[in-house]
Amino acid sequence: MGISKTKVCCLIIFLLATIQDVAAQINFGIKAGYLRSKTSPEIIDKWHNGFCVGAVLSYDVSKEFALRCDLFYSTRGYEENDGIVDKNGVIRDVKANFGYINLPILVEYNVLPFAAIQAGPQFGLQTNRTLYYDDVKQNDALFGEKQIFDFSLVVGIKLKYKNLFAELQYQHGLTSAYRHVDIFKTKAISVNLGYMFNFKK
């Protein structure tokens, strides 16, 4: 028993309407920001200055809730004055920079028409790292074993006005920047500015 052309047409119309409805609730944008981090906060007091930049995708589940997924690049690390004695016995400052590709998946709850709170996990890949003694780049062999996978928890506050938004986020790292060395976990604060291209009132 075949399916009638009428049923096929109705099914196609239903699927197109569903896709259109879902697409209408998806917003795309970009963001960039300043990221201040500590990697190994237990032994290093100095904050590291970095940045983040990337893309934003947000799906409106309802008027109150949205599912947010970002894809961005960030720099983190640590700095320490007089942090090491080199092979010649000279005391030097240490700075380590780490680059990550990050994928946070956040739930946003609109507490006010112009403000939302955020929370969720963040997955990452460590793409590059650089070590400096007194601002002189060192051989990567001095680094410990790389931890490629990164995982953290993110909470934040977002303020929005039409296409623009600003957010303050805190990141609590659960994995170390080095394998087999648990203390090098990142704590970071970022201030981001963003623009949503297809914002709808």
Coordinates of N, CA and C in Angstrom, one line a residue, residues 2-163:
G2 N 0.8 2.0 -1.0 CA 1.6 3.2 -1.2 C 1.2 4.4 -0.4
I3 N 2.1 5.3 -0.2 CA 1.7 6.6 0.5 C 1.2 7.6 -0.6
S4 N 0.1 8.2 -0.3 CA -0.4 9.1 -1.3 C 0.4 10.4 -1.4
K5 N 0.3 11.0 -2.6 CA 1.0 12.3 -2.8 C 0.6 13.3 -1.8
T6 N -0.7 13.3 -1.4 CA -1.2 14.3 -0.4 C -0.5 14.2 0.9
K7 N -0.3 12.9 1.4 CA 0.4 12.7 2.6 C 1.8 13.1 2.6
V8 N 2.5 12.8 1.4 CA 3.9 13.2 1.2 C 4.0 14.7 1.3
C9 N 3.1 15.4 0.6 CA 3.2 16.9 0.6 C 3.0 17.5 2.0
C10 N 2.0 16.9 2.7 CA 1.7 17.3 4.1 C 3.0 17.1 5.0
L11 N 3.6 16.0 4.8 CA 4.8 15.7 5.6 C 5.9 16.7 5.3
I12 N 6.1 17.0 4.0 CA 7.2 17.9 3.6 C 6.9 19.3 4.1
I13 N 5.6 19.7 4.1 CA 5.2 21.0 4.6 C 5.5 21.1 6.1
F14 N 5.1 20.0 6.8 CA 5.3 19.9 8.2 C 6.8 20.0 8.6
L15 N 7.7 19.3 7.9 CA 9.1 19.3 8.1 C 9.7 20.7 7.9
L16 N 9.3 21.3 6.8 CA 9.8 22.7 6.4 C 9.4 23.7 7.5
A17 N 8.1 23.6 8.0 CA 7.6 24.5 9.0 C 8.4 24.3 10.3
T18 N 8.7 23.0 10.6 CA 9.4 22.7 11.9 C 10.8 23.3 11.8
I19 N 11.5 23.1 10.6 CA 12.9 23.5 10.4 C 12.9 25.1 10.5
Q20 N 11.9 25.7 9.9 CA 11.9 27.2 9.9 C 11.6 27.7 11.3
D21 N 10.8 27.0 12.0 CA 10.5 27.4 13.4 C 11.8 27.3 14.3
V22 N 12.5 26.2 14.1 CA 13.8 26.0 14.9 C 14.8 27.1 14.5
A23 N 15.0 27.3 13.2 CA 15.9 28.2 12.7 C 15.6 29.6 13.2
A24 N 14.4 30.0 13.3 CA 14.0 31.3 13.8 C 14.4 31.5 15.2
Q25 N 14.7 30.5 16.0 CA 15.0 30.6 17.4 C 16.5 30.5 17.6
I26 N 17.3 30.4 16.5 CA 18.8 30.3 16.6 C 19.4 31.7 16.2
N27 N 20.3 32.1 17.1 CA 21.0 33.4 16.9 C 22.5 33.1 16.7
F28 N 23.1 33.8 15.8 CA 24.6 33.7 15.6 C 25.3 35.0 15.9
G29 N 26.5 34.9 16.4 CA 27.2 36.1 16.7 C 28.7 35.8 16.9
I30 N 29.4 36.9 17.3 CA 30.8 36.8 17.6 C 31.1 37.5 18.9
K31 N 32.2 37.2 19.5 CA 32.6 37.8 20.8 C 34.1 37.9 20.9
A32 N 34.6 38.8 21.7 CA 36.0 38.9 22.0 C 36.2 39.5 23.4
G33 N 37.3 39.2 24.1 CA 37.4 39.6 25.4 C 38.8 39.5 26.0
Y34 N 38.9 40.0 27.2 CA 40.1 40.0 28.0 C 40.0 38.9 29.0
L35 N 41.0 38.0 29.1 CA 41.0 36.9 30.0 C 42.1 36.9 31.0
R36 N 41.8 36.9 32.2 CA 42.9 37.0 33.3 C 42.9 35.6 34.0
S37 N 44.0 34.9 34.0 CA 44.0 33.6 34.5 C 45.2 33.3 35.5
K38 N 45.0 32.3 36.3 CA 46.0 31.7 37.1 C 46.1 30.2 36.8
T39 N 47.2 29.7 36.4 CA 47.4 28.3 36.2 C 48.4 27.9 37.4
S40 N 48.0 26.9 38.1 CA 48.7 26.5 39.4 C 48.6 27.6 40.4
P41 N 47.3 28.0 40.8 CA 47.1 29.1 41.8 C 47.7 28.7 43.1
E42 N 47.9 27.5 43.4 CA 48.4 27.1 44.7 C 49.8 27.6 45.0
I43 N 50.6 27.7 43.9 CA 52.0 28.1 44.1 C 52.4 29.3 43.4
I44 N 51.5 29.9 42.5 CA 51.8 31.1 41.8 C 50.8 32.2 42.1
D45 N 51.2 33.3 42.5 CA 50.3 34.4 42.9 C 50.0 35.3 41.8
K46 N 50.9 35.4 40.8 CA 50.7 36.4 39.7 C 49.7 36.0 38.7
W47 N 48.8 36.9 38.3 CA 47.8 36.6 37.2 C 48.5 36.7 35.9
H48 N 47.9 36.0 34.9 CA 48.4 36.0 33.5 C 47.4 36.7 32.7
N49 N 47.8 37.7 31.8 CA 46.9 38.4 31.0 C 46.8 37.8 29.6
G50 N 45.6 37.5 29.2 CA 45.3 36.8 27.9 C 44.1 37.4 27.2
F51 N 43.6 36.7 26.2 CA 42.5 37.1 25.4 C 41.7 35.9 25.0
C52 N 40.5 36.2 24.5 CA 39.6 35.2 23.8 C 38.9 35.8 22.7
V53 N 38.7 35.0 21.6 CA 37.9 35.5 20.4 C 37.3 34.3 19.7
G54 N 36.0 34.5 19.3 CA 35.4 33.4 18.6 C 34.0 33.7 18.2
A55 N 33.2 32.6 18.0 CA 31.8 32.6 17.5 C 30.9 32.2 18.6
V56 N 29.6 32.6 18.5 CA 28.6 32.3 19.4 C 27.3 31.8 18.7
L57 N 26.7 30.7 19.2 CA 25.5 30.2 18.7 C 24.5 30.0 19.9
S58 N 23.3 30.6 19.8 CA 22.4 30.5 20.9 C 21.0 30.1 20.4
Y59 N 20.4 29.1 21.1 CA 19.1 28.6 20.7 C 18.1 28.9 21.8
D60 N 17.0 29.6 21.5 CA 16.0 30.0 22.4 C 15.1 28.9 22.7
V61 N 15.2 28.2 23.8 CA 14.3 27.1 24.2 C 13.0 27.7 24.6
S62 N 13.0 28.8 25.3 CA 11.8 29.5 25.7 C 12.1 30.9 26.0
K63 N 11.2 31.7 26.5 CA 11.4 33.1 26.8 C 12.4 33.2 27.9
E64 N 12.4 32.2 28.8 CA 13.3 32.3 30.0 C 14.7 31.6 29.7
F65 N 14.7 30.6 28.9 CA 15.9 29.8 28.8 C 16.5 29.8 27.4
A66 N 17.8 29.7 27.3 CA 18.5 29.6 26.0 C 19.6 28.6 26.2
L67 N 19.9 27.9 25.1 CA 21.1 27.0 25.1 C 22.2 27.6 24.3
R68 N 23.3 27.8 24.9 CA 24.4 28.6 24.3 C 25.6 27.7 24.0
C69 N 26.1 27.8 22.8 CA 27.3 27.0 22.4 C 28.3 27.9 21.7
D70 N 29.5 28.1 22.3 CA 30.5 29.0 21.7 C 31.6 28.1 21.2
L71 N 32.4 28.7 20.2 CA 33.6 28.1 19.7 C 34.6 29.2 19.6
F72 N 35.6 29.2 20.5 CA 36.6 30.3 20.5 C 38.0 29.9 20.9
Y73 N 38.9 30.8 20.6 CA 40.3 30.6 20.9 C 40.7 31.4 22.1
S74 N 41.4 30.9 23.1 CA 41.8 31.7 24.3 C 43.3 31.4 24.6
T75 N 43.9 32.4 25.3 CA 45.2 32.2 25.8 C 45.2 32.3 27.3
R76 N 45.8 31.3 28.0 CA 45.9 31.3 29.4 C 47.4 31.0 29.8
G77 N 47.6 30.9 31.1 CA 49.0 30.6 31.5 C 49.3 31.0 33.0
Y78 N 50.6 31.2 33.2 CA 51.0 31.7 34.5 C 52.3 32.4 34.4
E79 N 52.6 33.3 35.4 CA 53.8 34.1 35.5 C 54.3 34.1 36.9
E80 N 55.6 34.1 37.1 CA 56.2 34.1 38.4 C 57.5 34.8 38.4
N81 N 57.6 35.8 39.2 CA 58.9 36.5 39.4 C 59.9 35.7 40.1
D82 N 61.2 35.7 39.6 CA 62.2 34.8 40.2 C 61.8 33.4 40.4
G83 N 61.2 32.9 39.3 CA 60.5 31.6 39.4 C 61.4 30.4 39.2
I84 N 62.6 30.6 38.7 CA 63.5 29.4 38.4 C 65.0 29.9 38.4
V85 N 65.8 28.9 38.8 CA 67.3 29.1 38.7 C 67.7 28.3 37.5
D86 N 68.3 29.0 36.5 CA 68.7 28.3 35.2 C 70.0 27.5 35.4
K87 N 70.4 26.8 34.4 CA 71.6 25.9 34.5 C 72.9 26.7 34.8
N88 N 72.9 28.0 34.7 CA 74.0 28.8 35.0 C 73.9 29.4 36.4
G89 N 72.9 29.0 37.1 CA 72.7 29.5 38.5 C 72.1 30.9 38.6
V90 N 71.5 31.4 37.5 CA 70.9 32.7 37.4 C 69.4 32.6 37.7
I91 N 68.9 33.5 38.6 CA 67.5 33.5 38.9 C 66.7 34.3 37.8
R92 N 65.7 33.7 37.3 CA 65.0 34.3 36.2 C 63.4 34.3 36.4
D93 N 62.8 35.3 35.8 CA 61.3 35.3 35.8 C 60.8 34.2 34.8
V94 N 59.6 33.7 35.1 CA 59.1 32.6 34.3 C 57.7 33.0 33.8
K95 N 57.4 32.8 32.5 CA 56.1 33.0 32.0 C 55.8 31.9 31.0
A96 N 54.6 31.3 31.2 CA 54.2 30.2 30.3 C 52.8 30.6 29.7
N97 N 52.8 30.5 28.4 CA 51.5 30.8 27.6 C 51.0 29.5 27.1
F98 N 49.6 29.3 27.2 CA 49.0 28.2 26.7 C 47.8 28.7 25.7
G99 N 47.7 28.1 24.6 CA 46.6 28.4 23.7 C 45.6 27.2 23.6
Y100 N 44.3 27.6 23.7 CA 43.2 26.6 23.7 C 42.2 26.9 22.7
I101 N 41.6 25.9 22.1 CA 40.3 26.0 21.4 C 39.2 25.5 22.4
N102 N 38.3 26.3 22.6 CA 37.3 26.0 23.7 C 35.9 25.9 23.1
L103 N 35.1 25.0 23.7 CA 33.7 24.7 23.4 C 32.9 24.6 24.6
P104 N 32.4 25.8 25.1 CA 31.5 25.8 26.3 C 30.1 25.5 25.8
I105 N 29.4 24.8 26.6 CA 27.9 24.5 26.4 C 27.2 25.0 27.6
L106 N 26.5 26.1 27.5 CA 25.9 26.8 28.6 C 24.4 26.9 28.5
V107 N 23.8 26.9 29.7 CA 22.4 27.2 29.8 C 22.3 28.6 30.3
E108 N 21.5 29.4 29.6 CA 21.3 30.8 30.1 C 19.8 31.0 30.6
Y109 N 19.7 31.6 31.7 CA 18.4 31.9 32.3 C 18.2 33.4 32.4
N110 N 17.2 33.9 31.7 CA 16.9 35.3 31.7 C 16.2 35.8 33.0
V111 N 17.0 36.4 33.8 CA 16.4 36.9 35.1 C 15.7 38.2 34.9
L112 N 16.1 38.9 33.9 CA 15.5 40.2 33.5 C 15.5 40.3 32.0
P113 N 14.7 41.1 31.3 CA 14.8 41.3 29.9 C 16.1 41.6 29.3
F114 N 17.0 42.2 30.1 CA 18.3 42.6 29.7 C 19.4 41.9 30.4
A115 N 19.1 40.9 31.2 CA 20.2 40.2 32.0 C 19.9 38.7 32.1
A116 N 21.0 37.9 32.0 CA 20.9 36.5 32.1 C 22.0 36.0 33.0
I117 N 21.8 34.8 33.6 CA 22.9 34.1 34.3 C 23.2 32.9 33.4
Q118 N 24.5 32.4 33.5 CA 25.0 31.3 32.7 C 25.7 30.3 33.5
A119 N 25.6 29.0 33.1 CA 26.3 27.9 33.7 C 26.4 26.7 32.8
G120 N 27.5 26.0 32.9 CA 27.7 24.8 32.1 C 29.1 24.4 32.0
P121 N 29.4 23.2 31.3 CA 30.7 22.7 31.2 C 31.4 23.4 30.0
Q122 N 32.7 23.3 30.0 CA 33.5 23.8 28.9 C 34.6 22.8 28.5
F123 N 34.6 22.4 27.3 CA 35.6 21.4 26.8 C 36.6 22.2 26.0
G124 N 37.9 21.7 26.0 CA 38.9 22.4 25.3 C 40.0 21.5 24.8
L125 N 40.8 22.0 23.8 CA 42.0 21.3 23.3 C 43.2 22.3 23.4
Q126 N 44.2 21.8 24.0 CA 45.5 22.7 24.1 C 46.2 22.6 22.8
T127 N 46.3 23.7 22.1 CA 46.8 23.8 20.7 C 48.3 24.1 20.7
N128 N 48.7 25.0 21.6 CA 50.1 25.4 21.6 C 50.5 25.9 23.0
R129 N 51.8 26.0 23.2 CA 52.3 26.5 24.5 C 53.7 27.0 24.3
T130 N 54.1 28.1 25.1 CA 55.4 28.7 24.9 C 55.9 29.1 26.3
L131 N 57.2 28.8 26.5 CA 57.8 29.1 27.8 C 58.9 30.2 27.6
Y132 N 58.9 31.2 28.6 CA 59.8 32.3 28.6 C 60.6 32.3 29.9
Y133 N 61.9 32.6 29.8 CA 62.7 33.0 31.0 C 63.1 34.4 30.7
D134 N 62.7 35.4 31.6 CA 63.0 36.8 31.4 C 62.7 37.2 30.0
D135 N 61.5 36.8 29.5 CA 61.0 37.2 28.2 C 61.8 36.6 27.0
V136 N 62.6 35.7 27.3 CA 63.4 35.0 26.2 C 62.7 33.6 26.0
K137 N 62.3 33.3 24.8 CA 61.6 32.0 24.5 C 62.6 30.9 24.7
Q138 N 62.1 29.8 25.3 CA 62.9 28.6 25.7 C 62.4 27.4 24.8
N139 N 63.3 26.4 24.8 CA 63.0 25.2 24.1 C 61.8 24.5 24.8
D140 N 60.9 23.9 23.9 CA 59.7 23.3 24.5 C 60.1 22.0 25.3
A141 N 61.3 21.5 25.2 CA 61.7 20.4 25.9 C 61.7 20.6 27.4
L142 N 61.7 21.9 27.8 CA 61.7 22.3 29.2 C 60.3 22.1 29.8
F143 N 59.3 22.1 29.0 CA 57.9 21.9 29.4 C 57.7 20.4 29.9
G144 N 56.7 20.3 30.7 CA 56.3 18.9 31.1 C 55.5 18.3 30.0
E145 N 55.0 17.1 30.2 CA 54.2 16.4 29.2 C 52.8 17.1 29.0
K146 N 52.5 17.4 27.7 CA 51.3 18.2 27.4 C 50.0 17.4 27.7
Q147 N 49.1 18.1 28.3 CA 47.7 17.6 28.5 C 46.8 18.2 27.4
I148 N 46.5 17.4 26.4 CA 45.8 18.0 25.2 C 44.4 18.3 25.6
F149 N 43.7 17.4 26.3 CA 42.3 17.7 26.6 C 42.1 18.5 27.9
D150 N 41.2 19.5 27.8 CA 40.9 20.4 28.9 C 39.5 20.4 29.2
F151 N 39.1 20.4 30.5 CA 37.7 20.4 31.0 C 37.6 21.4 32.1
S152 N 36.5 22.2 32.1 CA 36.3 23.1 33.2 C 34.8 23.4 33.3
L153 N 34.5 24.1 34.4 CA 33.1 24.6 34.6 C 33.1 26.1 34.5
V154 N 32.0 26.6 33.9 CA 31.9 28.1 33.7 C 30.6 28.6 34.2
V155 N 30.6 29.7 34.9 CA 29.5 30.4 35.4 C 29.6 31.9 34.9
G156 N 28.5 32.6 34.7 CA 28.7 34.0 34.2 C 27.4 34.8 34.3
I157 N 27.5 36.0 34.1 CA 26.4 37.0 34.0 C 26.5 37.7 32.7
K158 N 25.4 37.8 32.0 CA 25.4 38.5 30.7 C 24.4 39.7 30.7
L159 N 24.8 40.8 30.2 CA 23.9 42.0 30.0 C 23.8 42.1 28.5
K160 N 22.5 42.5 28.0 CA 22.3 42.6 26.6 C 21.4 43.8 26.3
Y161 N 21.7 44.3 25.1 CA 20.9 45.5 24.6 C 20.9 45.3 23.1
K162 N 19.7 45.0 22.6 CA 19.5 44.7 21.1 C 20.5 43.7 20.6
N163 N 21.4 44.1 19.7 CA 22.3 43.1 19.1 C 23.6 43.0 19.9

